[in-house]
């Protein structure tokens, strides 16, 4: 039987195991929404902005590991998705974004709501497709999901003209697929893995530097196994948080610009750096010529372009992080006498690290009269469930979360690391809550970034999504203000958000609940009240306005040149 | 250093802009680019001349390989390829100069493909350096217009590259 393109699209989604999409209607996708109306297997969550649709699909993908799906109409709907797509692209998140397009005969004519979204998103998608013939639709969808999810994951956009949605074809979903031009390397080279194992075993000062690739590859277990077998300390990037339990004595916390003193010192002093699914971002390395200056560098990554992009690498291993780590452990455990000697040999190094940890722990000055944001983060950690999912926005509150929350499980921190997109937190939390209705989902936002997608309060209330929102209100674009304080002689140009917004009233306006805390002693009760209140809740914390994120490595300085908290 | 890279790509909509966008987006140079379908019509072959040190060239080839439509990439820089380029050249050719132009055409085994009382249009193929040499001789005689394809390259020896 022949089916219309719009229906074929939904059948393809169903075949891919998709049960939830985040879509916003419009003229060129009205046929898709018409099919959705009676298609019981797929639920659409209607956000209030297409950017939020993509961030929600992204949050859903980050929390579950599945491919997130968003749908938007042509023209303005499509352009609204671009920030969401670029956010996912920078963090390698698997998405399939479907955009409507004007009918094929009109393409190129500046038709109403026509935009060249294929051209616009070419540099920020892993791949994109314009479907010109309904007969190609099923194969293209199969390719789109395959490309989004395999190798280094990423967003794929499918642009679907209206006439293709209306035209009919036989539906047959391909069982499997082979693309001659796309063959990601999964298995690491055995010889390279052996070499890496022997470098690790002969190292006296090893450090493992783990990135988002460990989370994406679901390799947290393998990473822990390797680290504990070798007694190798582990530092993670922002994206790698959760890939290694921060309550382990081998954890160094986060490294880089706002990393811990001990992580940055360890990287500076180590003789071997094992980089796993990380890409040596400038926020991580500081001054590149002084990054890990004494170390041999081993780099495991599924994407060959990440290797030797900005640092020299002594031993590259291209392959799936999970596969490579698992096989590396087997090699390392092969000779227990060598391993025992190694564990003896690294003891002085672990002692040195313990020394750094006790001389310069992560600190902030506690005050009673005002709320310290770090205190809020610590209290949240204490009170929320172990498997709670935290989504953040971008700014100081994001860094405080990264520094003080102590993540122990992968996929519990959803944050925009690569693009640093303000407005990400609320819709990403929404997507995660859709995926896990029973788990606690917390959005930690700044007062600035919250306002970039606050319309999603409506989506939360409408869909009974009980996201708990924690607004760290400093009435500043705090992170930019911090730079102005440190590097622009306190000229706070346009970073003062002078209009005090009543966030409790705002919550009420959407039919949600709001709580305000202005003193430290109110923090704990506020958090407990929020968790005890059904439905979405805003917790507004009026925090110490000029609190800074410390330590800080000034841009361009080397990692051991940190400005520390006093 | 100058590199000649050959890229086999799926003969699909938008692939040229993917490749061109990769070079511009990442700040890589393109000195020339030529492209046409191969004997297998589903595949096009591009020859790209670029510049950069080893590290940059490694990144260029890796990034090209990463494009979903790119089937194969080879860097022919080590002299393992034969390069040929086509140029069409319109020169002023009046009176005394006419004979000189013909001599140059003859020496370079080029062809006159259009004649007027005042001009010759010349077709020449060869290595880029041969074309440069001929242009140097023609330039003082009055070069009106020049169009070059940029080099295309094929590997030496019996082995054929296929997808
Ligand atoms: C969309 C977007 N615009 C601008 C920026 C630049 N930026 C980074 S952090 C920041 C301040 C964020 O302020 P707020 O949300 O209040 O968080 P705070 O730093 O105060 O915790 C700005 C403007 C950005 N990252 N994203
Ligand atoms: Mg703020």
XYZ file of C-alpha atoms and ligand atoms in Angstrom:
756
model
C 0.000 0.000 0.000
C 1.183 3.460 -0.787
C 1.593 5.993 1.989
C 1.947 9.748 1.916
C 5.422 11.109 2.644
C 4.290 12.618 5.944
C 3.054 9.225 7.065
C 6.206 7.494 5.833
C 8.204 9.908 7.983
C 6.319 8.812 11.104
C 6.641 5.131 10.186
C 10.393 5.633 9.871
C 10.543 7.279 13.302
C 8.607 4.378 14.744
C 11.002 1.894 13.130
C 13.865 3.774 14.800
C 12.192 3.304 18.163
C 11.219 6.947 18.529
C 8.214 7.447 20.797
C 8.618 11.142 21.595
C 9.332 14.132 19.377
C 9.578 17.842 20.071
C 7.798 19.653 17.263
C 6.296 23.029 16.476
C 3.792 23.312 13.634
C 3.579 25.600 10.628
C 2.505 25.732 6.993
C 5.107 23.384 5.538
C 4.801 20.737 8.258
C 1.047 20.830 8.668
C 0.793 17.488 6.863
C 3.194 15.882 9.322
C 1.205 17.208 12.264
C -1.985 16.022 10.632
C -0.566 12.499 10.522
C 0.629 12.841 14.135
C -2.937 13.644 15.181
C -3.955 10.022 14.803
C -0.575 8.300 15.104
C -0.737 6.745 18.540
C 2.841 5.464 18.814
C 4.462 8.881 18.809
C 3.833 11.670 21.309
C 4.670 15.238 20.390
C 5.670 17.661 23.090
C 4.779 21.144 21.947
C 7.403 23.641 23.137
C 6.920 27.393 22.820
C 9.905 28.089 20.578
C 11.759 25.969 18.005
C 15.105 26.644 19.679
C 13.661 25.053 22.809
C 12.353 22.127 20.730
C 15.890 21.317 19.644
C 17.401 21.875 23.117
C 14.707 19.614 24.563
C 15.459 16.899 22.021
C 19.123 17.429 22.892
C 18.477 17.114 26.640
C 16.463 13.978 25.931
C 19.388 12.580 23.928
C 22.027 13.495 26.514
C 20.034 11.930 29.341
C 19.102 8.717 27.514
C 21.813 8.163 24.914
C 19.101 7.819 22.278
C 18.693 10.002 19.199
C 16.567 13.092 19.938
C 14.055 14.251 17.351
C 12.750 17.770 16.687
C 10.402 19.076 14.010
C 10.034 22.658 12.774
C 8.399 24.438 9.894
C 10.322 26.103 7.046
C 11.724 29.639 7.111
C 11.604 31.148 10.608
C 10.896 27.776 12.224
C 13.985 26.357 10.573
C 16.224 29.324 11.426
C 15.051 29.138 15.042
C 16.510 25.631 15.238
C 20.010 26.719 14.257
C 21.310 27.598 17.746
C 19.996 24.292 19.035
C 21.628 22.389 16.207
C 24.970 24.159 16.644
C 24.825 23.450 20.392
C 24.340 19.736 19.733
C 27.008 19.738 17.042
C 29.678 21.204 19.304
C 28.929 18.624 22.011
C 28.480 15.685 19.582
C 24.872 14.968 20.529
C 22.850 12.674 18.241
C 19.781 14.447 16.869
C 17.579 14.194 13.823
C 15.993 17.547 13.073
C 13.212 17.573 10.514
C 12.338 20.839 8.834
C 9.520 21.533 6.435
C 10.461 23.152 3.140
C 8.482 24.930 0.446
C 7.286 22.644 -2.383
C 10.130 21.533 -4.673
C 8.947 23.553 -7.713
C 9.186 26.718 -5.592
C 12.662 26.090 -4.129
C 14.974 28.913 -5.124
C 12.155 31.327 -5.858
C 12.204 33.214 -2.561
C 8.860 31.639 -1.853
C 6.947 32.515 1.322
C 8.875 31.140 4.326
C 11.611 29.711 2.162
C 15.108 29.592 3.556
C 18.118 27.555 2.443
C 18.364 25.649 5.713
C 20.599 23.047 4.085
C 23.101 25.793 3.282
C 22.687 27.468 6.655
C 23.221 24.292 8.676
C 25.920 22.690 6.533
C 28.729 23.776 8.868
C 26.881 22.891 12.071
C 25.417 19.492 11.246
C 27.210 16.203 10.921
C 25.321 15.838 7.662
C 22.101 17.093 6.106
C 19.670 15.952 3.439
C 17.141 17.599 1.159
C 14.514 15.032 0.200
C 13.520 15.610 -3.407
C 11.532 12.468 -4.049
C 9.213 10.628 -1.711
C 10.740 7.344 -2.908
C 14.029 8.321 -1.258
C 12.504 9.305 2.079
C 12.775 6.012 3.955
C 16.384 5.436 2.924
C 17.319 9.003 3.847
C 15.721 8.626 7.283
C 17.615 5.382 7.791
C 20.854 7.137 6.848
C 20.026 10.140 9.038
C 19.620 8.055 12.195
C 22.621 5.899 11.368
C 24.876 8.905 10.829
C 23.554 10.767 13.887
C 24.198 7.881 16.254
C 27.394 6.194 15.004
C 31.048 7.228 15.140
C 31.327 10.664 16.688
C 27.612 11.385 17.108
C 26.034 14.605 15.936
C 22.932 16.329 14.617
C 21.566 15.485 11.175
C 18.972 17.663 9.478
C 16.389 16.376 7.006
C 14.682 19.065 4.934
C 11.344 17.816 3.673
C 9.472 19.838 1.031
C 5.723 20.002 1.384
C 4.977 18.284 -1.928
C 7.173 15.355 -0.881
C 5.104 15.029 2.290
C 1.958 14.834 0.206
C 3.229 12.516 -2.558
C 2.776 8.800 -1.960
C 5.135 5.841 -2.218
C 5.395 2.247 -1.091
C 6.872 2.179 2.380
C 9.674 -0.218 3.076
C 12.205 0.519 5.765
C 15.682 -0.829 4.975
C 16.890 -3.385 7.541
C 20.489 -2.388 7.402
C 22.617 0.153 5.692
C 26.114 0.531 4.304
C 27.556 3.836 3.227
C 30.715 3.444 1.210
C 31.831 6.961 2.091
C 31.098 6.754 5.826
C 32.809 4.094 7.880
C 33.737 5.182 11.393
C 36.641 3.312 12.965
C 35.382 1.408 15.991
C 38.139 -0.996 16.891
C 41.331 0.572 18.108
C 44.542 -0.767 16.624
C 45.723 -3.678 18.853
C 49.388 -2.749 18.521
C 48.664 0.833 19.595
C 46.635 -0.407 22.548
C 49.530 -2.621 23.656
C 51.949 0.274 23.350
C 49.620 2.462 25.395
C 49.351 -0.200 28.072
C 53.093 -0.451 28.421
C 53.495 3.349 28.516
C 50.893 3.480 31.271
C 52.564 0.717 33.243
C 55.974 2.350 33.062
C 54.658 5.802 33.995
C 55.381 7.088 37.484
C 53.081 10.101 37.300
C 50.080 9.217 35.148
C 46.922 11.294 34.731
C 43.789 10.329 32.859
C 42.028 13.263 31.219
C 38.466 12.205 30.353
C 36.058 14.130 28.161
C 32.505 13.972 26.899
C 33.475 11.124 24.584
C 33.502 8.782 27.576
C 29.900 9.695 28.371
C 28.816 9.498 24.737
C 30.385 6.054 24.329
C 28.823 4.797 27.583
C 32.324 3.943 28.735
C 32.227 5.198 32.340
C 32.517 1.684 33.708
C 35.531 0.862 31.553
C 37.150 4.145 32.553
C 36.708 3.438 36.259
C 37.999 -0.062 35.810
C 41.145 1.188 34.076
C 41.778 3.974 36.574
C 41.360 1.798 39.648
C 43.430 -1.003 38.124
C 46.299 1.381 37.431
C 45.747 3.685 40.412
C 45.671 6.517 37.888
C 44.108 9.796 38.991
C 41.327 11.067 36.730
C 40.438 14.621 35.825
C 37.501 15.379 33.579
C 36.429 18.187 31.338
C 33.098 19.924 31.837
C 31.591 17.493 29.339
C 33.258 14.555 31.038
C 31.750 15.232 34.469
C 29.908 12.138 35.642
C 32.117 9.803 33.627
C 34.196 9.186 36.757
C 32.779 9.326 40.303
C 33.965 12.504 41.981
C 33.718 10.869 45.383
C 36.558 8.501 44.450
C 39.937 9.278 45.987
C 41.353 9.057 42.444
C 39.149 11.914 41.250
C 40.801 15.264 40.608
C 37.577 16.976 39.608
C 37.492 19.240 36.590
C 40.576 20.734 34.959
C 41.081 23.878 32.920
C 40.085 27.504 33.249
C 37.871 26.923 36.289
C 39.328 23.577 37.242
C 40.650 22.536 40.618
C 44.134 23.502 41.734
C 45.112 19.859 42.083
C 43.835 18.839 38.632
C 45.727 21.633 36.933
C 48.878 20.949 38.934
C 48.672 17.233 38.249
C 48.353 17.813 34.512
C 51.251 20.247 34.584
C 53.491 17.812 36.488
C 52.451 14.435 35.063
C 54.775 12.298 32.961
C 51.966 10.601 31.054
C 48.603 11.972 30.003
C 45.953 9.592 28.752
C 43.345 11.696 26.954
C 40.094 9.808 26.467
C 37.303 11.225 24.317
C 38.470 14.780 24.887
C 39.637 17.358 22.390
C 42.060 19.710 24.132
C 39.731 22.703 24.008
C 41.388 26.059 24.741
C 39.286 26.358 27.924
C 40.972 23.153 29.077
C 44.573 23.599 28.014
C 45.262 27.231 28.811
C 48.484 28.263 27.084
C 48.972 25.356 24.764
C 52.776 25.334 24.741
C 52.825 24.857 28.502
C 50.130 22.230 28.664
C 51.372 18.954 30.196
C 54.931 19.956 29.315
C 56.595 16.884 30.816
C 54.125 14.316 29.585
C 53.936 11.788 26.840
C 50.412 12.072 25.470
C 48.202 9.148 24.490
C 44.960 10.179 22.812
C 41.976 7.889 22.304
C 39.191 9.299 20.153
C 36.663 8.016 17.667
C 37.195 11.128 15.539
C 40.621 11.217 13.869
C 40.300 14.981 13.299
C 40.331 15.533 17.067
C 43.770 13.976 17.294
C 46.759 16.290 16.834
C 44.419 19.197 16.095
C 46.038 21.468 18.653
C 48.520 19.442 20.698
C 51.270 17.040 19.819
C 50.291 13.440 20.503
C 52.817 10.682 21.038
C 50.441 7.788 20.662
C 47.118 8.209 18.838
C 44.445 5.535 19.040
C 41.440 5.994 16.777
C 38.461 3.967 17.885
C 35.423 3.688 20.074
C 36.451 4.707 23.584
C 34.535 1.867 25.206
C 36.106 -0.756 22.998
C 39.616 0.631 23.361
C 39.461 1.027 27.151
C 38.035 -2.456 27.638
C 40.815 -4.034 25.619
C 43.459 -1.881 27.256
C 42.434 -3.131 30.707
C 42.721 -6.720 29.515
C 46.283 -6.091 28.344
C 47.188 -4.309 31.576
C 45.760 -7.031 33.780
C 47.649 -9.611 31.755
C 50.788 -9.403 33.851
C 49.988 -9.004 37.523
C 53.600 -8.741 38.667
C 54.236 -5.745 36.385
C 51.001 -4.233 37.584
C 51.954 -4.669 41.234
C 55.289 -2.973 40.632
C 53.494 -0.121 38.886
C 51.110 0.382 41.790
C 54.094 0.646 44.115
C 55.856 3.071 41.793
C 52.970 5.563 41.602
C 52.582 5.908 45.369
C 54.781 9.009 45.717
C 52.755 10.635 42.929
C 49.458 9.905 44.674
C 50.949 11.334 47.861
C 52.008 14.456 46.020
C 48.462 14.845 44.692
C 46.991 14.336 48.160
C 49.301 17.115 49.309
C 47.916 19.463 46.651
C 44.379 18.451 47.582
C 44.836 19.254 51.260
C 46.808 22.456 50.750
C 44.412 23.892 48.161
C 40.979 22.291 48.405
C 37.983 23.759 46.610
C 36.978 26.600 48.878
C 34.633 29.522 49.223
C 34.021 31.800 52.145
C 30.798 30.983 53.966
C 28.640 33.881 55.021
C 25.364 33.824 56.902
C 23.834 37.081 55.767
C 23.980 36.322 52.075
C 23.554 33.170 50.075
C 26.718 31.805 48.575
C 25.923 30.063 45.289
C 28.393 27.277 46.051
C 26.454 26.567 49.232
C 23.237 26.198 47.252
C 24.895 23.701 44.936
C 26.235 21.685 47.872
C 22.838 21.648 49.562
C 21.151 20.572 46.341
C 23.576 17.670 46.118
C 22.859 16.690 49.710
C 19.116 16.784 49.313
C 18.446 15.471 45.816
C 18.462 11.823 44.747
C 21.676 10.138 43.650
C 20.310 9.702 40.145
C 18.951 13.238 39.814
C 19.627 14.875 36.468
C 21.095 18.367 36.484
C 20.769 20.656 33.471
C 22.576 23.966 33.591
C 22.550 27.150 31.653
C 25.759 29.008 30.815
C 27.635 31.363 33.090
C 28.935 31.452 36.639
C 26.208 29.180 37.999
C 27.264 26.573 35.421
C 30.842 26.622 36.686
C 29.781 26.528 40.342
C 27.671 23.493 39.509
C 30.611 21.851 37.769
C 32.929 22.623 40.682
C 30.748 21.835 43.689
C 28.053 19.367 42.737
C 30.267 16.253 42.754
C 28.862 14.221 39.914
C 29.070 10.476 40.296
C 27.083 9.090 37.384
C 27.260 9.599 33.638
C 24.430 11.430 31.871
C 23.431 13.275 35.042
C 24.907 16.606 33.920
C 23.426 18.204 30.822
C 25.301 21.347 29.906
C 26.289 23.243 26.785
C 30.052 22.936 26.844
C 31.260 23.585 23.329
C 28.962 26.358 22.189
C 28.159 27.715 25.642
C 24.548 28.471 24.789
C 22.610 30.612 27.258
C 18.996 29.480 27.305
C 19.927 25.797 27.091
C 19.215 24.771 30.667
C 15.445 24.985 30.974
C 14.497 23.261 27.697
C 17.230 20.627 28.142
C 15.850 19.804 31.590
C 12.415 19.582 30.036
C 13.650 17.018 27.490
C 15.274 14.946 30.225
C 12.121 15.012 32.341
C 10.096 13.797 29.362
C 12.519 10.878 29.053
C 12.506 10.127 32.802
C 9.192 11.183 34.332
C 10.079 9.478 37.631
C 13.518 10.958 38.206
C 14.325 14.311 39.737
C 15.347 16.797 37.083
C 16.822 20.120 38.153
C 17.568 23.102 35.941
C 20.230 25.395 37.367
C 20.017 28.746 35.624
C 21.319 32.259 35.873
C 18.863 35.103 35.944
C 20.099 36.117 32.501
C 19.983 32.788 30.717
C 16.670 31.800 32.279
C 15.120 34.718 30.435
C 16.330 33.374 27.114
C 13.863 30.480 27.117
C 11.520 31.142 30.016
C 8.518 30.647 27.744
C 9.085 26.920 28.304
C 7.518 27.288 31.757
C 4.271 26.937 29.814
C 5.378 23.646 28.276
C 6.373 22.295 31.690
C 3.056 23.189 33.260
C 0.992 21.994 30.333
C 2.732 18.614 30.220
C 2.976 18.248 34.017
C 6.746 18.027 33.874
C 7.938 18.555 37.457
C 11.297 20.164 36.675
C 12.724 22.004 39.679
C 14.312 25.234 38.532
C 16.974 26.867 40.577
C 17.636 30.461 39.547
C 20.913 31.819 40.875
C 19.880 35.425 40.859
C 22.749 37.898 41.006
C 21.059 40.518 38.857
C 24.076 40.354 36.639
C 25.267 38.669 33.535
C 27.620 37.329 36.119
C 30.279 35.584 34.090
C 30.802 38.564 31.822
C 30.754 40.846 34.863
C 33.504 38.730 36.408
C 35.673 39.306 33.334
C 34.898 43.003 33.474
C 35.888 43.056 37.135
C 39.161 41.267 36.512
C 40.206 42.531 33.110
C 38.247 45.737 32.380
C 38.665 47.707 35.611
C 35.118 47.029 36.800
C 33.490 48.821 33.924
C 30.236 46.868 34.072
C 29.093 47.735 30.612
C 25.633 46.261 30.020
C 25.990 43.365 32.406
C 23.799 44.812 35.143
C 20.287 43.396 34.885
C 18.784 46.235 36.841
C 15.148 45.330 36.626
C 14.478 43.070 39.596
C 12.148 40.419 38.296
C 9.774 38.730 40.695
C 10.418 35.127 39.709
C 7.883 33.825 42.229
C 5.159 35.843 40.536
C 6.452 34.716 37.190
C 6.069 31.082 38.220
C 2.516 31.841 39.308
C 1.723 33.494 36.006
C 2.420 30.177 34.286
C 0.508 28.173 36.871
C 3.658 26.875 38.532
C 4.978 27.381 42.061
C 7.717 29.736 43.158
C 9.846 30.045 46.304
C 12.254 32.804 47.217
C 15.322 32.506 49.438
C 17.372 35.515 50.449
C 19.339 34.186 53.429
C 21.562 31.188 53.835
C 19.340 29.703 56.525
C 16.440 29.568 54.049
C 18.286 27.566 51.424
C 17.694 24.108 52.751
C 13.987 24.563 53.386
C 13.503 26.125 50.002
C 15.036 23.109 48.292
C 13.009 20.684 50.402
C 9.807 22.606 49.747
C 10.494 22.531 46.049
C 10.957 18.762 46.017
C 7.839 18.329 48.125
C 5.738 20.402 45.746
C 4.287 18.595 42.758
C 4.788 20.059 39.296
C 7.360 22.547 38.105
C 8.800 24.841 40.758
C 11.031 27.892 40.546
C 13.449 28.383 43.432
C 14.874 31.865 43.318
C 18.091 32.301 45.294
C 19.254 35.884 45.722
C 22.942 35.132 45.821
C 26.003 37.174 46.765
C 25.989 39.457 43.765
C 29.675 39.790 43.111
C 30.809 36.286 43.944
C 33.433 35.078 41.494
C 34.161 31.693 40.007
C 37.542 30.646 41.340
C 40.099 29.240 40.782
C 40.566 30.851 37.425
C 43.280 30.506 34.841
C 43.186 33.778 32.900
C 42.692 33.236 29.154
C 46.051 32.519 27.539
C 47.898 31.750 30.803
C 49.300 28.339 31.599
C 47.359 26.000 33.875
C 49.641 26.444 36.882
C 49.064 30.205 36.873
C 45.761 30.138 38.702
C 44.013 32.922 40.542
C 42.893 31.073 43.672
C 40.067 31.683 46.111
C 41.439 33.449 49.165
C 54.362 23.432 0.954
C 52.188 22.857 -2.111
C 50.052 19.725 -2.062
C 47.900 18.113 -4.716
C 45.023 16.187 -3.178
C 42.605 13.988 -5.039
C 39.191 13.379 -3.545
C 36.615 10.846 -4.657
C 33.142 11.986 -3.678
C 29.576 10.832 -4.065
C 28.201 12.638 -7.088
C 25.492 14.281 -5.024
C 23.744 17.543 -4.585
C 25.731 19.975 -2.443
C 28.951 18.013 -2.203
C 31.055 20.747 -3.795
C 29.847 23.273 -1.251
C 30.561 20.827 1.573
C 34.161 20.554 0.438
C 34.548 24.264 -0.293
C 32.856 25.130 3.011
C 35.244 22.882 4.895
C 38.238 24.741 3.477
C 36.831 28.218 4.120
C 35.351 27.348 7.511
C 38.615 25.991 8.855
C 40.876 28.531 7.213
C 42.567 26.116 4.809
C 43.828 27.408 1.449
C 42.531 26.367 -1.937
C 44.839 27.365 -4.816
C 42.763 25.513 -7.353
C 39.992 22.973 -7.542
C 38.761 20.981 -10.499
C 35.927 18.498 -10.455
C 33.985 16.236 -12.838
C 32.277 12.842 -12.780
C 34.419 9.730 -13.256
C 33.748 6.660 -15.405
C 31.469 5.580 -12.563
C 28.804 8.255 -12.798
C 27.868 8.024 -9.160
C 31.330 9.278 -8.269
C 33.008 12.600 -8.966
C 36.694 13.231 -8.669
C 38.160 16.466 -7.393
C 41.717 17.627 -7.613
C 42.548 20.263 -5.042
C 45.795 22.167 -4.838
C 46.443 23.498 -1.364
C 49.273 24.686 0.841
C 50.312 24.078 4.424
C 52.733 22.271 6.682
C 52.441 18.572 7.513
C 50.192 19.144 10.464
C 47.748 21.231 8.418
C 47.761 18.717 5.595
C 47.021 15.928 8.034
C 44.041 17.919 9.313
C 42.856 18.652 5.767
C 42.892 15.005 4.739
C 41.274 13.884 7.987
C 38.523 16.476 7.717
C 37.875 15.594 4.078
C 37.610 11.943 5.030
C 35.181 12.845 7.764
C 32.682 14.366 5.312
C 29.922 11.843 4.842
C 30.039 12.190 1.028
C 33.788 11.734 0.693
C 34.756 8.220 -0.353
C 38.534 8.496 -0.584
C 41.301 11.040 -0.249
C 44.904 10.801 -1.461
C 47.670 13.294 -1.107
C 49.856 13.050 -4.202
C 52.522 15.409 -3.029
C 55.443 13.016 -3.031
C 55.665 13.088 -6.841
C 53.629 9.931 -7.190
C 51.229 11.580 -9.608
C 51.195 13.114 -13.041
C 49.553 16.518 -13.117
C 48.054 18.158 -16.172
C 46.320 21.441 -16.632
C 44.516 23.046 -19.572
C 44.798 26.738 -20.356
C 43.020 28.819 -22.985
C 44.909 32.005 -23.808
C 43.911 34.919 -25.979
C 46.911 36.934 -27.195
C 47.329 40.012 -29.306
C 48.826 38.922 -32.583
C 49.436 41.604 -35.125
C 52.054 41.981 -37.864
C 55.512 41.005 -36.706
C 54.375 39.365 -33.514
C 52.185 36.815 -35.319
C 55.101 34.655 -36.288
C 56.637 34.829 -32.828
C 53.382 33.636 -31.259
C 53.240 30.739 -33.699
C 56.805 29.757 -32.820
C 55.981 29.703 -29.121
C 52.829 27.680 -29.793
C 54.887 25.208 -31.737
C 57.604 24.876 -29.093
C 55.027 24.140 -26.379
C 53.012 21.836 -28.614
C 49.995 24.058 -28.111
C 47.204 24.651 -30.624
C 45.642 27.712 -32.158
C 41.903 27.247 -31.802
C 40.624 30.649 -32.945
C 42.116 33.249 -35.245
C 41.300 36.852 -36.096
C 43.475 39.369 -37.905
C 44.402 40.811 -34.529
C 44.494 37.806 -32.192
C 45.125 34.174 -31.639
C 43.391 31.970 -29.085
C 45.643 29.199 -27.910
C 44.903 25.911 -26.214
C 47.684 24.373 -24.211
C 47.857 21.435 -21.851
C 50.687 20.300 -19.679
C 52.082 20.472 -16.222
C 51.345 23.699 -14.395
C 54.989 24.707 -14.700
C 54.988 24.220 -18.468
C 51.953 26.474 -18.739
C 53.625 29.054 -16.521
C 56.690 28.985 -18.789
C 54.667 29.509 -21.925
C 52.682 32.344 -20.363
C 55.886 34.063 -19.425
C 56.911 34.134 -23.076
C 53.486 35.243 -24.278
C 52.960 37.969 -21.699
C 55.279 40.580 -23.295
C 53.582 40.006 -26.644
C 50.186 41.064 -25.287
C 48.129 38.679 -23.224
C 44.448 39.622 -23.424
C 42.703 36.908 -21.526
C 43.626 33.760 -19.680
C 41.621 30.876 -18.309
C 43.156 27.870 -16.550
C 41.404 24.779 -15.259
C 43.787 24.141 -12.408
C 45.592 20.837 -12.405
C 44.042 17.401 -12.414
C 46.156 14.519 -11.231
C 46.417 10.788 -11.719
C 48.754 8.327 -10.016
C 51.804 6.960 -11.829
C 52.152 3.283 -12.576
C 49.794 0.435 -13.354
C 47.667 0.685 -10.253
C 44.310 2.444 -10.670
C 42.555 4.211 -7.819
C 38.927 3.328 -7.520
C 36.326 3.774 -4.849
C 23.291 33.061 23.767
C 24.438 33.626 24.501
N 24.643 34.962 24.521
C 25.692 35.487 25.194
C 26.564 34.687 25.858
C 27.752 35.287 26.607
N 27.633 35.020 28.046
C 28.271 33.995 28.648
S 27.927 33.863 30.270
C 26.932 35.224 30.222
C 26.257 35.728 31.455
C 25.189 34.815 31.910
O 24.445 35.480 32.909
P 23.449 34.673 33.814
O 22.596 33.808 32.972
O 22.756 35.596 34.724
O 24.414 33.691 34.607
P 25.532 34.067 35.708
O 26.840 34.128 34.992
O 25.146 35.368 36.321
O 25.490 32.932 36.647
C 26.892 35.757 28.926
C 26.151 36.972 28.545
C 26.335 33.297 25.787
N 27.151 32.421 26.358
N 25.264 32.803 25.130
Mg 23.209 36.237 36.625
